[in-house]
Short mmCIF file of C-alpha atoms in Angstrom, two decimals:
data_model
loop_
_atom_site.label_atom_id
_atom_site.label_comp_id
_atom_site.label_asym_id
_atom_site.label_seq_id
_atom_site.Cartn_x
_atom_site.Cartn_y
_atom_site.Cartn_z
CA UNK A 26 -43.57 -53.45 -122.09
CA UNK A 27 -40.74 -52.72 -120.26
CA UNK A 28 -39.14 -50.63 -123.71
CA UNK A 29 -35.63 -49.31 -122.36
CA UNK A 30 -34.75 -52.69 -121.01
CA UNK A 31 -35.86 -54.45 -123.97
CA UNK A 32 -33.47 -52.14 -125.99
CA UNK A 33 -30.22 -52.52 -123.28
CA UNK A 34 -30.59 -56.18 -123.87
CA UNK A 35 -30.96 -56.05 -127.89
CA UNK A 36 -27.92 -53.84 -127.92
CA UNK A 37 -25.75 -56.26 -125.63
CA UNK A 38 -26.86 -58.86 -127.55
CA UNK A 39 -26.11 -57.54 -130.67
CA UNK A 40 -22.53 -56.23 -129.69
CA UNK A 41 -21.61 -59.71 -128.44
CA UNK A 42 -22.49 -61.88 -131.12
CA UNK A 43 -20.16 -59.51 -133.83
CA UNK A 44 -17.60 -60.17 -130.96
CA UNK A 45 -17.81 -63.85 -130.52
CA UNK A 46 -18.02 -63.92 -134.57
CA UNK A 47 -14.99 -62.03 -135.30
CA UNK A 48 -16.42 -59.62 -137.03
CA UNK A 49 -16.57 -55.49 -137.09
CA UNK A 50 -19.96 -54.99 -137.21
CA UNK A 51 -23.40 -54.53 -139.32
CA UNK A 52 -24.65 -53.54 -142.18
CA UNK A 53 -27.88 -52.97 -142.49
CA UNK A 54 -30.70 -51.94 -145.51
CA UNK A 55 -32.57 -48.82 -144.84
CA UNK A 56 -36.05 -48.67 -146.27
CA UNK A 57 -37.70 -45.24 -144.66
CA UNK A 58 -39.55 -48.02 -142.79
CA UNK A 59 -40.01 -48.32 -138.91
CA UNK A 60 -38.95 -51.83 -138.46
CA UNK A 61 -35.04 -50.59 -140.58
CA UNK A 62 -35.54 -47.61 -138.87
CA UNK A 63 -35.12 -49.38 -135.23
CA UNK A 64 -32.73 -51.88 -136.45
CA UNK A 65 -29.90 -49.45 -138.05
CA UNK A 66 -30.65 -47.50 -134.79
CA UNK A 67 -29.47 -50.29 -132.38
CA UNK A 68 -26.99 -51.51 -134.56
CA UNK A 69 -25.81 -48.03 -134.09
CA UNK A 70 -25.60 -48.10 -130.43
CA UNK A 71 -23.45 -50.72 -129.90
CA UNK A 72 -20.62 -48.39 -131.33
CA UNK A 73 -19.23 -51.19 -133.34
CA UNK A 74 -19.41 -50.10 -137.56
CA UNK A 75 -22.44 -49.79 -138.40
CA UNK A 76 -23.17 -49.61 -142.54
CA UNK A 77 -26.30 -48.65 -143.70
CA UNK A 78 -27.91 -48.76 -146.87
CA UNK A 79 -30.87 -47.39 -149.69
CA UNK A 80 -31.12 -49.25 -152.34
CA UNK A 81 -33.69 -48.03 -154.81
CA UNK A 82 -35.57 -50.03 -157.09
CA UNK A 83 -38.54 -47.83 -158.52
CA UNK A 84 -39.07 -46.67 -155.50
CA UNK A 85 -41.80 -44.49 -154.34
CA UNK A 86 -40.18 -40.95 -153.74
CA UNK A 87 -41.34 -40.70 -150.26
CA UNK A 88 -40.01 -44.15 -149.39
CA UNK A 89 -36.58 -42.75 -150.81
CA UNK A 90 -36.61 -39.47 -148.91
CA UNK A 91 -37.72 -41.39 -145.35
CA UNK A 92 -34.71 -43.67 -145.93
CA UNK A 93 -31.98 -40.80 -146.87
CA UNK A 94 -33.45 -39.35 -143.80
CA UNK A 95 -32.62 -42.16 -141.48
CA UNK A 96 -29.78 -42.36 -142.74
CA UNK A 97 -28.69 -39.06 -141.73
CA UNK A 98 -30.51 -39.36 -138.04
CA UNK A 99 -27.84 -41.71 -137.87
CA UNK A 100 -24.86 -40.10 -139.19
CA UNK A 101 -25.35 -37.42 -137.56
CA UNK A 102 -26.29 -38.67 -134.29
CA UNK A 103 -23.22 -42.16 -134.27
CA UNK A 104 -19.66 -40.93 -135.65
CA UNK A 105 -19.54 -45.14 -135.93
CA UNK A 106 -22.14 -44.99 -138.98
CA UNK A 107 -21.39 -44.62 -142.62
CA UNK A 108 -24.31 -44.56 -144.83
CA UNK A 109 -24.78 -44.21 -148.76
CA UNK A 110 -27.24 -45.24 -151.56
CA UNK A 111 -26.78 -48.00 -153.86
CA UNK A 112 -28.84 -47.45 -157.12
CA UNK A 113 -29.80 -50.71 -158.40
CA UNK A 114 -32.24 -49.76 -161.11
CA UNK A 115 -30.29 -50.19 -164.10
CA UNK A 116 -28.89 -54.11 -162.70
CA UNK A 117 -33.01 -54.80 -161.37
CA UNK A 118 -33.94 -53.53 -165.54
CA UNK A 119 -31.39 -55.79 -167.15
CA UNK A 120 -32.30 -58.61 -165.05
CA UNK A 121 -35.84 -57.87 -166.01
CA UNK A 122 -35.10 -57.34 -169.59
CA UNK A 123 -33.90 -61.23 -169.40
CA UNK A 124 -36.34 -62.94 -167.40
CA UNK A 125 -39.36 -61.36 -169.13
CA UNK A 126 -41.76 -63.66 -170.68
CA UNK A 127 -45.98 -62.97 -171.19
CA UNK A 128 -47.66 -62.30 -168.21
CA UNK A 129 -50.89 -64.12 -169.88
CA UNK A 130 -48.99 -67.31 -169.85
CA UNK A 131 -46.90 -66.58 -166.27
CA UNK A 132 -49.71 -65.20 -164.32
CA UNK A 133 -46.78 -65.11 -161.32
CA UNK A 134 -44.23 -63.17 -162.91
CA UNK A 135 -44.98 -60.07 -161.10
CA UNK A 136 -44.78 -61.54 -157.66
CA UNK A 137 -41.48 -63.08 -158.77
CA UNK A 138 -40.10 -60.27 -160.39
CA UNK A 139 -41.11 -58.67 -156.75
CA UNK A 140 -39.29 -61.23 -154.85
CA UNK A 141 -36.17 -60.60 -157.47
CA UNK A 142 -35.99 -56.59 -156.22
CA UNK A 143 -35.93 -58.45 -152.51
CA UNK A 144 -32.59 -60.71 -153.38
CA UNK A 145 -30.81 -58.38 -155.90
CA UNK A 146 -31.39 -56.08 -152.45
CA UNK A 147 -29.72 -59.56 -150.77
CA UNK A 148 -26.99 -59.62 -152.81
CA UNK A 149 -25.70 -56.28 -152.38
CA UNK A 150 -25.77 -56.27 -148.54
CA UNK A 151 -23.82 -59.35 -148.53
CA UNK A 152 -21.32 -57.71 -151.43
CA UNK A 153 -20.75 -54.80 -148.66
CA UNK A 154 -20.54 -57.09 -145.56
CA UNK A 155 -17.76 -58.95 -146.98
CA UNK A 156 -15.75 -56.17 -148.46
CA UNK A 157 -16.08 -54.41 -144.79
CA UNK A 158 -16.12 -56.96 -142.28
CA UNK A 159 -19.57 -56.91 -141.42
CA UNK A 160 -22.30 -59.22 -141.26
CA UNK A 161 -25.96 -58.72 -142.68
CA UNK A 162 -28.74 -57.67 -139.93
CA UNK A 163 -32.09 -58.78 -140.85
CA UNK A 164 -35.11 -56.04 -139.70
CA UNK A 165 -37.89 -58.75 -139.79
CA UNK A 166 -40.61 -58.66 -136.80
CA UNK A 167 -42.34 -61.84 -135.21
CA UNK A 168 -45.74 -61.39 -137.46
CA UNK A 169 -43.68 -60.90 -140.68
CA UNK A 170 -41.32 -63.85 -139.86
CA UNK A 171 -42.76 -66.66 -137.72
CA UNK A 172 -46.76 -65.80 -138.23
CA UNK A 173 -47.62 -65.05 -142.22
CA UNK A 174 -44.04 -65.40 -143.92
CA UNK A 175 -44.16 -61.95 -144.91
CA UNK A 176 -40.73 -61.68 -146.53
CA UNK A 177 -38.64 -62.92 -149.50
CA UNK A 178 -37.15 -65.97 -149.13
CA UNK A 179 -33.15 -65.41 -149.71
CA UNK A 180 -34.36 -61.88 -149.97
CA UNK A 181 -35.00 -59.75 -146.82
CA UNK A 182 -35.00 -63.64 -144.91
CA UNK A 183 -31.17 -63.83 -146.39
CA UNK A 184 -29.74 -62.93 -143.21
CA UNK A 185 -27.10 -63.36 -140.71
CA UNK A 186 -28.76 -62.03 -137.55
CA UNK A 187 -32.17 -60.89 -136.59
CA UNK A 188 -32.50 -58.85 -133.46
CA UNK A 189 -36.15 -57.95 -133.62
CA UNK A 190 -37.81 -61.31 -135.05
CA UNK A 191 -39.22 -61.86 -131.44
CA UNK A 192 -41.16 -58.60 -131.07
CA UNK A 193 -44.41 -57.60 -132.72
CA UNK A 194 -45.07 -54.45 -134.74
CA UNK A 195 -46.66 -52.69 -132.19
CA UNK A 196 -43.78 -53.23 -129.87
CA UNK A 197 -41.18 -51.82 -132.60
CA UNK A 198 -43.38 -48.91 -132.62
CA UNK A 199 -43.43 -48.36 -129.30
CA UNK A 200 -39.39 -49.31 -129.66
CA UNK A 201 -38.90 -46.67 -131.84
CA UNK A 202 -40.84 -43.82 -130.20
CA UNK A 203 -38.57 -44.22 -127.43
CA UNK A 204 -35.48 -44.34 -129.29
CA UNK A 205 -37.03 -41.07 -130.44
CA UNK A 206 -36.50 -41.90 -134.26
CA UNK A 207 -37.54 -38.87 -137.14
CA UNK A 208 -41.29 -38.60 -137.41
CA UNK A 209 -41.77 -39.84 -140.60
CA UNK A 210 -40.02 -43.32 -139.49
CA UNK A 211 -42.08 -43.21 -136.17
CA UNK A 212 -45.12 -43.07 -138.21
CA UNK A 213 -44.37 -44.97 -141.44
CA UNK A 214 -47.04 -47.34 -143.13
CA UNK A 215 -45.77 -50.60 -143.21
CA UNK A 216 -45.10 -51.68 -146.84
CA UNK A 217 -42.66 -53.53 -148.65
CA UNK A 218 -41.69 -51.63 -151.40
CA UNK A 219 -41.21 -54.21 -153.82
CA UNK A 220 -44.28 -53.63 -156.50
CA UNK A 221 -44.74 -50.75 -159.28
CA UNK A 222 -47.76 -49.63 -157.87
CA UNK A 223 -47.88 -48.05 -154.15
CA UNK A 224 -49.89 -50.86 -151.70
CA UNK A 225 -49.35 -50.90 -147.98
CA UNK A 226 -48.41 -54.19 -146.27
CA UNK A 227 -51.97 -54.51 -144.42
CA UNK A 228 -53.50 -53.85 -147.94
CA UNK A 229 -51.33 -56.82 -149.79
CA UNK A 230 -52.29 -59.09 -146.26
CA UNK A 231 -55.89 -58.10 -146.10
CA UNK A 232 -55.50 -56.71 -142.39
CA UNK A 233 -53.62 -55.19 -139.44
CA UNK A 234 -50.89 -55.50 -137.67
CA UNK A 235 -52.78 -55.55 -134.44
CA UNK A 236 -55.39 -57.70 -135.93
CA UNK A 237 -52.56 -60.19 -136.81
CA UNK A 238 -50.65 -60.15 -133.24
CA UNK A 239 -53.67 -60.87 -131.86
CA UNK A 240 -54.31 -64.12 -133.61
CA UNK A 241 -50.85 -65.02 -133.86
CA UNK A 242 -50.94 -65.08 -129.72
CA UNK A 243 -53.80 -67.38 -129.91
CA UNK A 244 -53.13 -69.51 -132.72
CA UNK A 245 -52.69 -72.99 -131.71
CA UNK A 246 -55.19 -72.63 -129.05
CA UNK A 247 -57.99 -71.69 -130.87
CA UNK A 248 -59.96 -72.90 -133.95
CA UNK A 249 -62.02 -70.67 -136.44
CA UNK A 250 -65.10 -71.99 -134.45
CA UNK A 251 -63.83 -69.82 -131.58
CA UNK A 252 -63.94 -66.66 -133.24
CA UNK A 253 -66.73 -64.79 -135.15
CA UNK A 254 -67.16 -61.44 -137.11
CA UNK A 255 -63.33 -59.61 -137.95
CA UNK A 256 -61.59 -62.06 -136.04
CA UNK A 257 -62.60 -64.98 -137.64
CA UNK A 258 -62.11 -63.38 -141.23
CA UNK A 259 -58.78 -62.34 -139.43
CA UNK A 260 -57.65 -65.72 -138.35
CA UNK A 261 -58.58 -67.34 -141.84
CA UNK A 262 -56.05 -65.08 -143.39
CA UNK A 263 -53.67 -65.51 -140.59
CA UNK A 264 -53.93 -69.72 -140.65
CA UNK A 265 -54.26 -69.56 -144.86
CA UNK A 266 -50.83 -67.78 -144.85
CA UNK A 267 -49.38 -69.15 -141.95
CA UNK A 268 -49.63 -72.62 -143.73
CA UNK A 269 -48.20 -71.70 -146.91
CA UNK A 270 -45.21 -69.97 -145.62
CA UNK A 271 -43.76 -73.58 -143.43
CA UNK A 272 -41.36 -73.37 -146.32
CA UNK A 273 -39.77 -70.04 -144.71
CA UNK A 274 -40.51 -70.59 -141.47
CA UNK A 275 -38.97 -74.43 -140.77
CA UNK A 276 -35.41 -75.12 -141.44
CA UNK A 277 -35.01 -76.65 -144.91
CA UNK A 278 -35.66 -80.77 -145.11
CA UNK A 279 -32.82 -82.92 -145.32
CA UNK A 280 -32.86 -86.07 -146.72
CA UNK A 281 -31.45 -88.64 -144.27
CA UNK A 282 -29.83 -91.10 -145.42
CA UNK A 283 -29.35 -94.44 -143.29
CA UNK A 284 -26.23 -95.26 -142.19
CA UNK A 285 -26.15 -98.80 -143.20
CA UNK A 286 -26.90 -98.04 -146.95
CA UNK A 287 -23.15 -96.08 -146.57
CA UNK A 288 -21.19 -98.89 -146.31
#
């Protein structure tokens, strides 16, 4: 992968689109994951404002101290970032103080009150774009957003741009060892920090990363009958969630209407 160029052209990319928009810049949530990690970081090199944020929700301590440490890589490394946290436990327990109802009769309520930490997150980046100018920068990869619909709809997929949506996990890796981002982000285990309980990304899917890309670069040419052993149990997961997550993934329906029936 040719890394440096593919970071050049991200940058210029980015940096023209605020242009062309009108706009001063990004902001950008910070989880004290790699994919944030390499996002805030580019965003940062195009020297436009960059505004990047933690937002705790019962967060995992580590995940809180990775993220206040990005966000100080970047402060102190790009006098055109400002950085801060935005505690949104109490508004996440009020909300959840409403909406609760018995888990017995709602087996799904803790995968929507999961998806609710995702959009209050949503909210709040949007709330600071506005006020400063600045439009909301998504930090989804290609596996995450066009292979398994790994994300919360109007959550972390309520975005304005998304500069890495076209590059696999490994390659933000490999993106962010070059950009030479704090260990802990370099090496962070993917998860999505939205449950009570501490589970990994790969342990919520059921595999890798690597496992995934490498379906995800076949899929379309190849059946379950063409694989055996890990990669077929691979691919099942891989096609099971790929299906259910069209919803994300297409734009939403529209109901045509005929032209004849307007007059």
């Amino acid at each position: 992968m040719q890394t440096q160029q593919i970071i050049d052209h991200i940058v210029s990319w980015l940096k023209d689109y605020a242009q062309k928009a009108g706009v001063k810049g990004y902001v950008i949530g910070v989880s004290g994951g790699v994919d944030s990690g390499v996002v805030s970081t580019l965003c940062a090199m195009t020297g436009l404002k960059t505004l990047v944020l933690e937002m705790p929700i019962r967060q995992q301590k580590d995940q809180i101290s990775r993220a206040q440490e990005q966000i100080d890589f970047l402060k102190n490394n790009f006098s055109n970032v400002d950085g801060f946290s935005v505690d949104l436990n109490a508004p996440f327990e009020a909300l959840h103080d409403i909406f609760d109802v018995r888990d017995d009769e709602f087996p799904n309520e803790k995968l929507a009150f999961a998806n609710t930490r995702s959009r209050l997150r949503m909210l709040t980046l949007y709330y600071y774009g506005q006020i400063n100018g600045l439009l909301v920068c998504g930090t989804g990869n290609k596996v995450e957003d066009f292979g398994i619909g790994f994300y919360t709809k109007y959550g972390d997929g309520g975005v304005d741009i998304s500069p890495i949506a076209d590059l696999y996990k490994t390659e933000v890796y490999e993106i962010a060892r070059v950009l030479d981002l704090p260990e802990s982000i370099k090496n962070a285990i993917p998860t999505d920090g939205l449950w009570d309980v501490d589970r990994t990304d790969e342990q919520q899917i059921g595999a890798t990363y690597p496992e995934l890309e490498k379906i995800q670069k076949e899929y379309g040419t190849k059946t379950a009958e063409d694989y055996e052993g890990r990669d077929k149990e691979v691919f099942l997961i891989f096609d099971r969630m790929h299906k259910a997550a069209q919803h994300k993934i297409n734009p939403i329906p529209v109901c045509d209407i005929p032209e004849e029936w307007r007059d």
